[in-house]
Amino acid sequence: MKLFFDTGQGVRFWKTDLVLLILGGSIGYFLYYQSLYYYSYLLAYVLLHYFLFCNIVRLRFRLEVLWACLFFANTSICVFQKVTLLDSFFWQIPVTITLLVFHVRSKMYSGIFSQRK
């Protein structure tokens, strides 16, 4: 099995994805080690969603931007309302599930388990 592949359908994995995961994991570990737990959780949450959206489900760009804008709005509300950051993660889960279901059911879906047309 090749480590770096893009077949046009299904899962995609590039060298830049590996570099991003290693770099993000290293920064997350450093933040956690420095007792900046929320920042390390935030980085892990965003990084795992990046991998899910770009490599596994291959979400359309507009839906990725919509998710990012809503995530930014949720975390901003949490900061200004003095609500924990973990609450914004829980509020974002329905958004993530809705976008994933919408995209998987669309005709443009080319992620994991998609059928060749």
JSON list of C-alpha atoms in Angstrom, two decimals:
[
{"chain": "A", "resi": 1, "resn": "MET", "atom": "CA", "xyz": [0.00, 0.00, 0.00]},
{"chain": "A", "resi": 2, "resn": "LYS", "atom": "CA", "xyz": [1.32, 3.40, -0.94]},
{"chain": "A", "resi": 3, "resn": "LEU", "atom": "CA", "xyz": [1.58, 5.90, 1.89]},
{"chain": "A", "resi": 4, "resn": "PHE", "atom": "CA", "xyz": [0.69, 8.92, -0.25]},
{"chain": "A", "resi": 5, "resn": "PHE", "atom": "CA", "xyz": [-2.20, 8.49, -2.63]},
{"chain": "A", "resi": 6, "resn": "ASP", "atom": "CA", "xyz": [-5.11, 10.25, -4.33]},
{"chain": "A", "resi": 7, "resn": "THR", "atom": "CA", "xyz": [-7.33, 8.09, -6.49]},
{"chain": "A", "resi": 8, "resn": "GLY", "atom": "CA", "xyz": [-9.99, 10.71, -7.11]},
{"chain": "A", "resi": 9, "resn": "GLN", "atom": "CA", "xyz": [-12.46, 8.63, -5.09]},
{"chain": "A", "resi": 10, "resn": "GLY", "atom": "CA", "xyz": [-12.25, 7.62, -1.45]},
{"chain": "A", "resi": 11, "resn": "VAL", "atom": "CA", "xyz": [-9.58, 8.54, 1.07]},
{"chain": "A", "resi": 12, "resn": "ARG", "atom": "CA", "xyz": [-6.75, 10.87, 0.06]},
{"chain": "A", "resi": 13, "resn": "PHE", "atom": "CA", "xyz": [-3.42, 11.27, 1.86]},
{"chain": "A", "resi": 14, "resn": "TRP", "atom": "CA", "xyz": [-0.59, 13.54, 0.74]},
{"chain": "A", "resi": 15, "resn": "LYS", "atom": "CA", "xyz": [2.85, 14.35, 2.09]},
{"chain": "A", "resi": 16, "resn": "THR", "atom": "CA", "xyz": [1.64, 17.78, 3.18]},
{"chain": "A", "resi": 17, "resn": "ASP", "atom": "CA", "xyz": [-1.07, 16.08, 5.27]},
{"chain": "A", "resi": 18, "resn": "LEU", "atom": "CA", "xyz": [1.58, 14.04, 7.05]},
{"chain": "A", "resi": 19, "resn": "VAL", "atom": "CA", "xyz": [3.69, 17.14, 7.69]},
{"chain": "A", "resi": 20, "resn": "LEU", "atom": "CA", "xyz": [0.63, 19.03, 8.98]},
{"chain": "A", "resi": 21, "resn": "LEU", "atom": "CA", "xyz": [-0.36, 16.18, 11.32]},
{"chain": "A", "resi": 22, "resn": "ILE", "atom": "CA", "xyz": [3.18, 15.85, 12.70]},
{"chain": "A", "resi": 23, "resn": "LEU", "atom": "CA", "xyz": [3.61, 19.61, 13.11]},
{"chain": "A", "resi": 24, "resn": "GLY", "atom": "CA", "xyz": [0.15, 20.07, 14.64]},
{"chain": "A", "resi": 25, "resn": "GLY", "atom": "CA", "xyz": [0.65, 17.11, 16.97]},
{"chain": "A", "resi": 26, "resn": "SER", "atom": "CA", "xyz": [4.01, 18.48, 18.10]},
{"chain": "A", "resi": 27, "resn": "ILE", "atom": "CA", "xyz": [2.59, 21.94, 18.76]},
{"chain": "A", "resi": 28, "resn": "GLY", "atom": "CA", "xyz": [-0.40, 20.41, 20.56]},
{"chain": "A", "resi": 29, "resn": "TYR", "atom": "CA", "xyz": [1.90, 18.32, 22.74]},
{"chain": "A", "resi": 30, "resn": "PHE", "atom": "CA", "xyz": [3.98, 21.41, 23.54]},
{"chain": "A", "resi": 31, "resn": "LEU", "atom": "CA", "xyz": [0.87, 23.40, 24.47]},
{"chain": "A", "resi": 32, "resn": "TYR", "atom": "CA", "xyz": [-0.40, 20.59, 26.66]},
{"chain": "A", "resi": 33, "resn": "TYR", "atom": "CA", "xyz": [3.02, 20.24, 28.30]},
{"chain": "A", "resi": 34, "resn": "GLN", "atom": "CA", "xyz": [2.99, 24.01, 29.02]},
{"chain": "A", "resi": 35, "resn": "SER", "atom": "CA", "xyz": [-0.38, 23.56, 30.80]},
{"chain": "A", "resi": 36, "resn": "LEU", "atom": "CA", "xyz": [-2.25, 25.37, 28.02]},
{"chain": "A", "resi": 37, "resn": "TYR", "atom": "CA", "xyz": [-4.82, 22.59, 27.86]},
{"chain": "A", "resi": 38, "resn": "TYR", "atom": "CA", "xyz": [-7.61, 24.45, 26.10]},
{"chain": "A", "resi": 39, "resn": "TYR", "atom": "CA", "xyz": [-5.32, 25.57, 23.29]},
{"chain": "A", "resi": 40, "resn": "SER", "atom": "CA", "xyz": [-4.05, 22.04, 22.78]},
{"chain": "A", "resi": 41, "resn": "TYR", "atom": "CA", "xyz": [-7.66, 20.75, 22.69]},
{"chain": "A", "resi": 42, "resn": "LEU", "atom": "CA", "xyz": [-8.61, 23.49, 20.24]},
{"chain": "A", "resi": 43, "resn": "LEU", "atom": "CA", "xyz": [-5.70, 22.64, 17.96]},
{"chain": "A", "resi": 44, "resn": "ALA", "atom": "CA", "xyz": [-6.48, 18.92, 18.08]},
{"chain": "A", "resi": 45, "resn": "TYR", "atom": "CA", "xyz": [-10.18, 19.56, 17.38]},
{"chain": "A", "resi": 46, "resn": "VAL", "atom": "CA", "xyz": [-9.48, 21.72, 14.33]},
{"chain": "A", "resi": 47, "resn": "LEU", "atom": "CA", "xyz": [-6.70, 19.46, 13.04]},
{"chain": "A", "resi": 48, "resn": "LEU", "atom": "CA", "xyz": [-8.84, 16.32, 13.28]},
{"chain": "A", "resi": 49, "resn": "HIS", "atom": "CA", "xyz": [-11.71, 18.07, 11.51]},
{"chain": "A", "resi": 50, "resn": "TYR", "atom": "CA", "xyz": [-9.31, 19.18, 8.78]},
{"chain": "A", "resi": 51, "resn": "PHE", "atom": "CA", "xyz": [-8.24, 15.59, 8.28]},
{"chain": "A", "resi": 52, "resn": "LEU", "atom": "CA", "xyz": [-11.86, 14.37, 8.33]},
{"chain": "A", "resi": 53, "resn": "PHE", "atom": "CA", "xyz": [-13.08, 17.00, 5.88]},
{"chain": "A", "resi": 54, "resn": "CYS", "atom": "CA", "xyz": [-10.15, 17.09, 3.45]},
{"chain": "A", "resi": 55, "resn": "ASN", "atom": "CA", "xyz": [-8.98, 13.49, 3.41]},
{"chain": "A", "resi": 56, "resn": "ILE", "atom": "CA", "xyz": [-11.73, 11.12, 4.46]},
{"chain": "A", "resi": 57, "resn": "VAL", "atom": "CA", "xyz": [-15.04, 12.74, 3.47]},
{"chain": "A", "resi": 58, "resn": "ARG", "atom": "CA", "xyz": [-13.52, 15.24, 1.01]},
{"chain": "A", "resi": 59, "resn": "LEU", "atom": "CA", "xyz": [-16.00, 17.94, 1.86]},
{"chain": "A", "resi": 60, "resn": "ARG", "atom": "CA", "xyz": [-16.66, 20.65, -0.72]},
{"chain": "A", "resi": 61, "resn": "PHE", "atom": "CA", "xyz": [-14.76, 23.89, -0.16]},
{"chain": "A", "resi": 62, "resn": "ARG", "atom": "CA", "xyz": [-17.86, 26.01, 0.52]},
{"chain": "A", "resi": 63, "resn": "LEU", "atom": "CA", "xyz": [-19.01, 23.62, 3.23]},
{"chain": "A", "resi": 64, "resn": "GLU", "atom": "CA", "xyz": [-15.54, 23.69, 4.80]},
{"chain": "A", "resi": 65, "resn": "VAL", "atom": "CA", "xyz": [-15.67, 27.50, 4.88]},
{"chain": "A", "resi": 66, "resn": "LEU", "atom": "CA", "xyz": [-19.18, 27.40, 6.36]},
{"chain": "A", "resi": 67, "resn": "TRP", "atom": "CA", "xyz": [-17.98, 25.02, 9.10]},
{"chain": "A", "resi": 68, "resn": "ALA", "atom": "CA", "xyz": [-14.98, 27.26, 9.84]},
{"chain": "A", "resi": 69, "resn": "CYS", "atom": "CA", "xyz": [-17.14, 30.40, 10.06]},
{"chain": "A", "resi": 70, "resn": "LEU", "atom": "CA", "xyz": [-19.62, 28.71, 12.41]},
{"chain": "A", "resi": 71, "resn": "PHE", "atom": "CA", "xyz": [-16.77, 27.32, 14.50]},
{"chain": "A", "resi": 72, "resn": "PHE", "atom": "CA", "xyz": [-15.24, 30.78, 14.77]},
{"chain": "A", "resi": 73, "resn": "ALA", "atom": "CA", "xyz": [-18.63, 32.21, 15.77]},
{"chain": "A", "resi": 74, "resn": "ASN", "atom": "CA", "xyz": [-19.14, 29.49, 18.40]},
{"chain": "A", "resi": 75, "resn": "THR", "atom": "CA", "xyz": [-15.72, 29.94, 19.95]},
{"chain": "A", "resi": 76, "resn": "SER", "atom": "CA", "xyz": [-16.08, 33.75, 19.86]},
{"chain": "A", "resi": 77, "resn": "ILE", "atom": "CA", "xyz": [-19.39, 33.53, 21.69]},
{"chain": "A", "resi": 78, "resn": "CYS", "atom": "CA", "xyz": [-17.78, 31.29, 24.29]},
{"chain": "A", "resi": 79, "resn": "VAL", "atom": "CA", "xyz": [-14.92, 33.74, 24.82]},
{"chain": "A", "resi": 80, "resn": "PHE", "atom": "CA", "xyz": [-17.16, 36.78, 25.18]},
{"chain": "A", "resi": 81, "resn": "GLN", "atom": "CA", "xyz": [-19.83, 35.03, 27.27]},
{"chain": "A", "resi": 82, "resn": "LYS", "atom": "CA", "xyz": [-17.25, 33.38, 29.54]},
{"chain": "A", "resi": 83, "resn": "VAL", "atom": "CA", "xyz": [-18.42, 29.89, 28.64]},
{"chain": "A", "resi": 84, "resn": "THR", "atom": "CA", "xyz": [-15.87, 27.10, 28.47]},
{"chain": "A", "resi": 85, "resn": "LEU", "atom": "CA", "xyz": [-14.25, 26.29, 25.18]},
{"chain": "A", "resi": 86, "resn": "LEU", "atom": "CA", "xyz": [-15.37, 22.68, 25.49]},
{"chain": "A", "resi": 87, "resn": "ASP", "atom": "CA", "xyz": [-18.98, 23.90, 25.32]},
{"chain": "A", "resi": 88, "resn": "SER", "atom": "CA", "xyz": [-18.29, 25.34, 21.88]},
{"chain": "A", "resi": 89, "resn": "PHE", "atom": "CA", "xyz": [-17.00, 21.92, 20.79]},
{"chain": "A", "resi": 90, "resn": "PHE", "atom": "CA", "xyz": [-20.29, 20.36, 21.82]},
{"chain": "A", "resi": 91, "resn": "TRP", "atom": "CA", "xyz": [-22.27, 23.08, 20.04]},
{"chain": "A", "resi": 92, "resn": "GLN", "atom": "CA", "xyz": [-20.24, 22.45, 16.89]},
{"chain": "A", "resi": 93, "resn": "ILE", "atom": "CA", "xyz": [-21.00, 18.70, 16.76]},
{"chain": "A", "resi": 94, "resn": "PRO", "atom": "CA", "xyz": [-24.54, 19.16, 15.30]},
{"chain": "A", "resi": 95, "resn": "VAL", "atom": "CA", "xyz": [-23.09, 21.52, 12.68]},
{"chain": "A", "resi": 96, "resn": "THR", "atom": "CA", "xyz": [-20.46, 18.95, 11.74]},
{"chain": "A", "resi": 97, "resn": "ILE", "atom": "CA", "xyz": [-22.97, 16.11, 11.52]},
{"chain": "A", "resi": 98, "resn": "THR", "atom": "CA", "xyz": [-25.39, 18.18, 9.45]},
{"chain": "A", "resi": 99, "resn": "LEU", "atom": "CA", "xyz": [-22.71, 19.19, 6.95]},
{"chain": "A", "resi": 100, "resn": "LEU", "atom": "CA", "xyz": [-21.40, 15.63, 6.68]},
{"chain": "A", "resi": 101, "resn": "VAL", "atom": "CA", "xyz": [-24.86, 14.16, 6.07]},
{"chain": "A", "resi": 102, "resn": "PHE", "atom": "CA", "xyz": [-25.66, 16.88, 3.53]},
{"chain": "A", "resi": 103, "resn": "HIS", "atom": "CA", "xyz": [-22.43, 16.26, 1.63]},
{"chain": "A", "resi": 104, "resn": "VAL", "atom": "CA", "xyz": [-22.54, 12.45, 1.74]},
{"chain": "A", "resi": 105, "resn": "ARG", "atom": "CA", "xyz": [-26.08, 12.48, 0.32]},
{"chain": "A", "resi": 106, "resn": "SER", "atom": "CA", "xyz": [-25.13, 14.87, -2.50]},
{"chain": "A", "resi": 107, "resn": "LYS", "atom": "CA", "xyz": [-24.23, 13.75, -6.02]},
{"chain": "A", "resi": 108, "resn": "MET", "atom": "CA", "xyz": [-20.80, 15.37, -5.70]},
{"chain": "A", "resi": 109, "resn": "TYR", "atom": "CA", "xyz": [-19.66, 13.08, -2.88]},
{"chain": "A", "resi": 110, "resn": "SER", "atom": "CA", "xyz": [-16.27, 11.46, -3.62]},
{"chain": "A", "resi": 111, "resn": "GLY", "atom": "CA", "xyz": [-15.08, 10.51, -0.13]},
{"chain": "A", "resi": 112, "resn": "ILE", "atom": "CA", "xyz": [-14.72, 7.18, 1.58]},
{"chain": "A", "resi": 113, "resn": "PHE", "atom": "CA", "xyz": [-17.14, 4.45, 0.42]},
{"chain": "A", "resi": 114, "resn": "SER", "atom": "CA", "xyz": [-18.28, 6.52, -2.56]},
{"chain": "A", "resi": 115, "resn": "GLN", "atom": "CA", "xyz": [-19.28, 4.67, -5.70]},
{"chain": "A", "resi": 116, "resn": "ARG", "atom": "CA", "xyz": [-17.56, 5.40, -9.00]},
{"chain": "A", "resi": 117, "resn": "LYS", "atom": "CA", "xyz": [-19.90, 6.86, -11.56]}
]
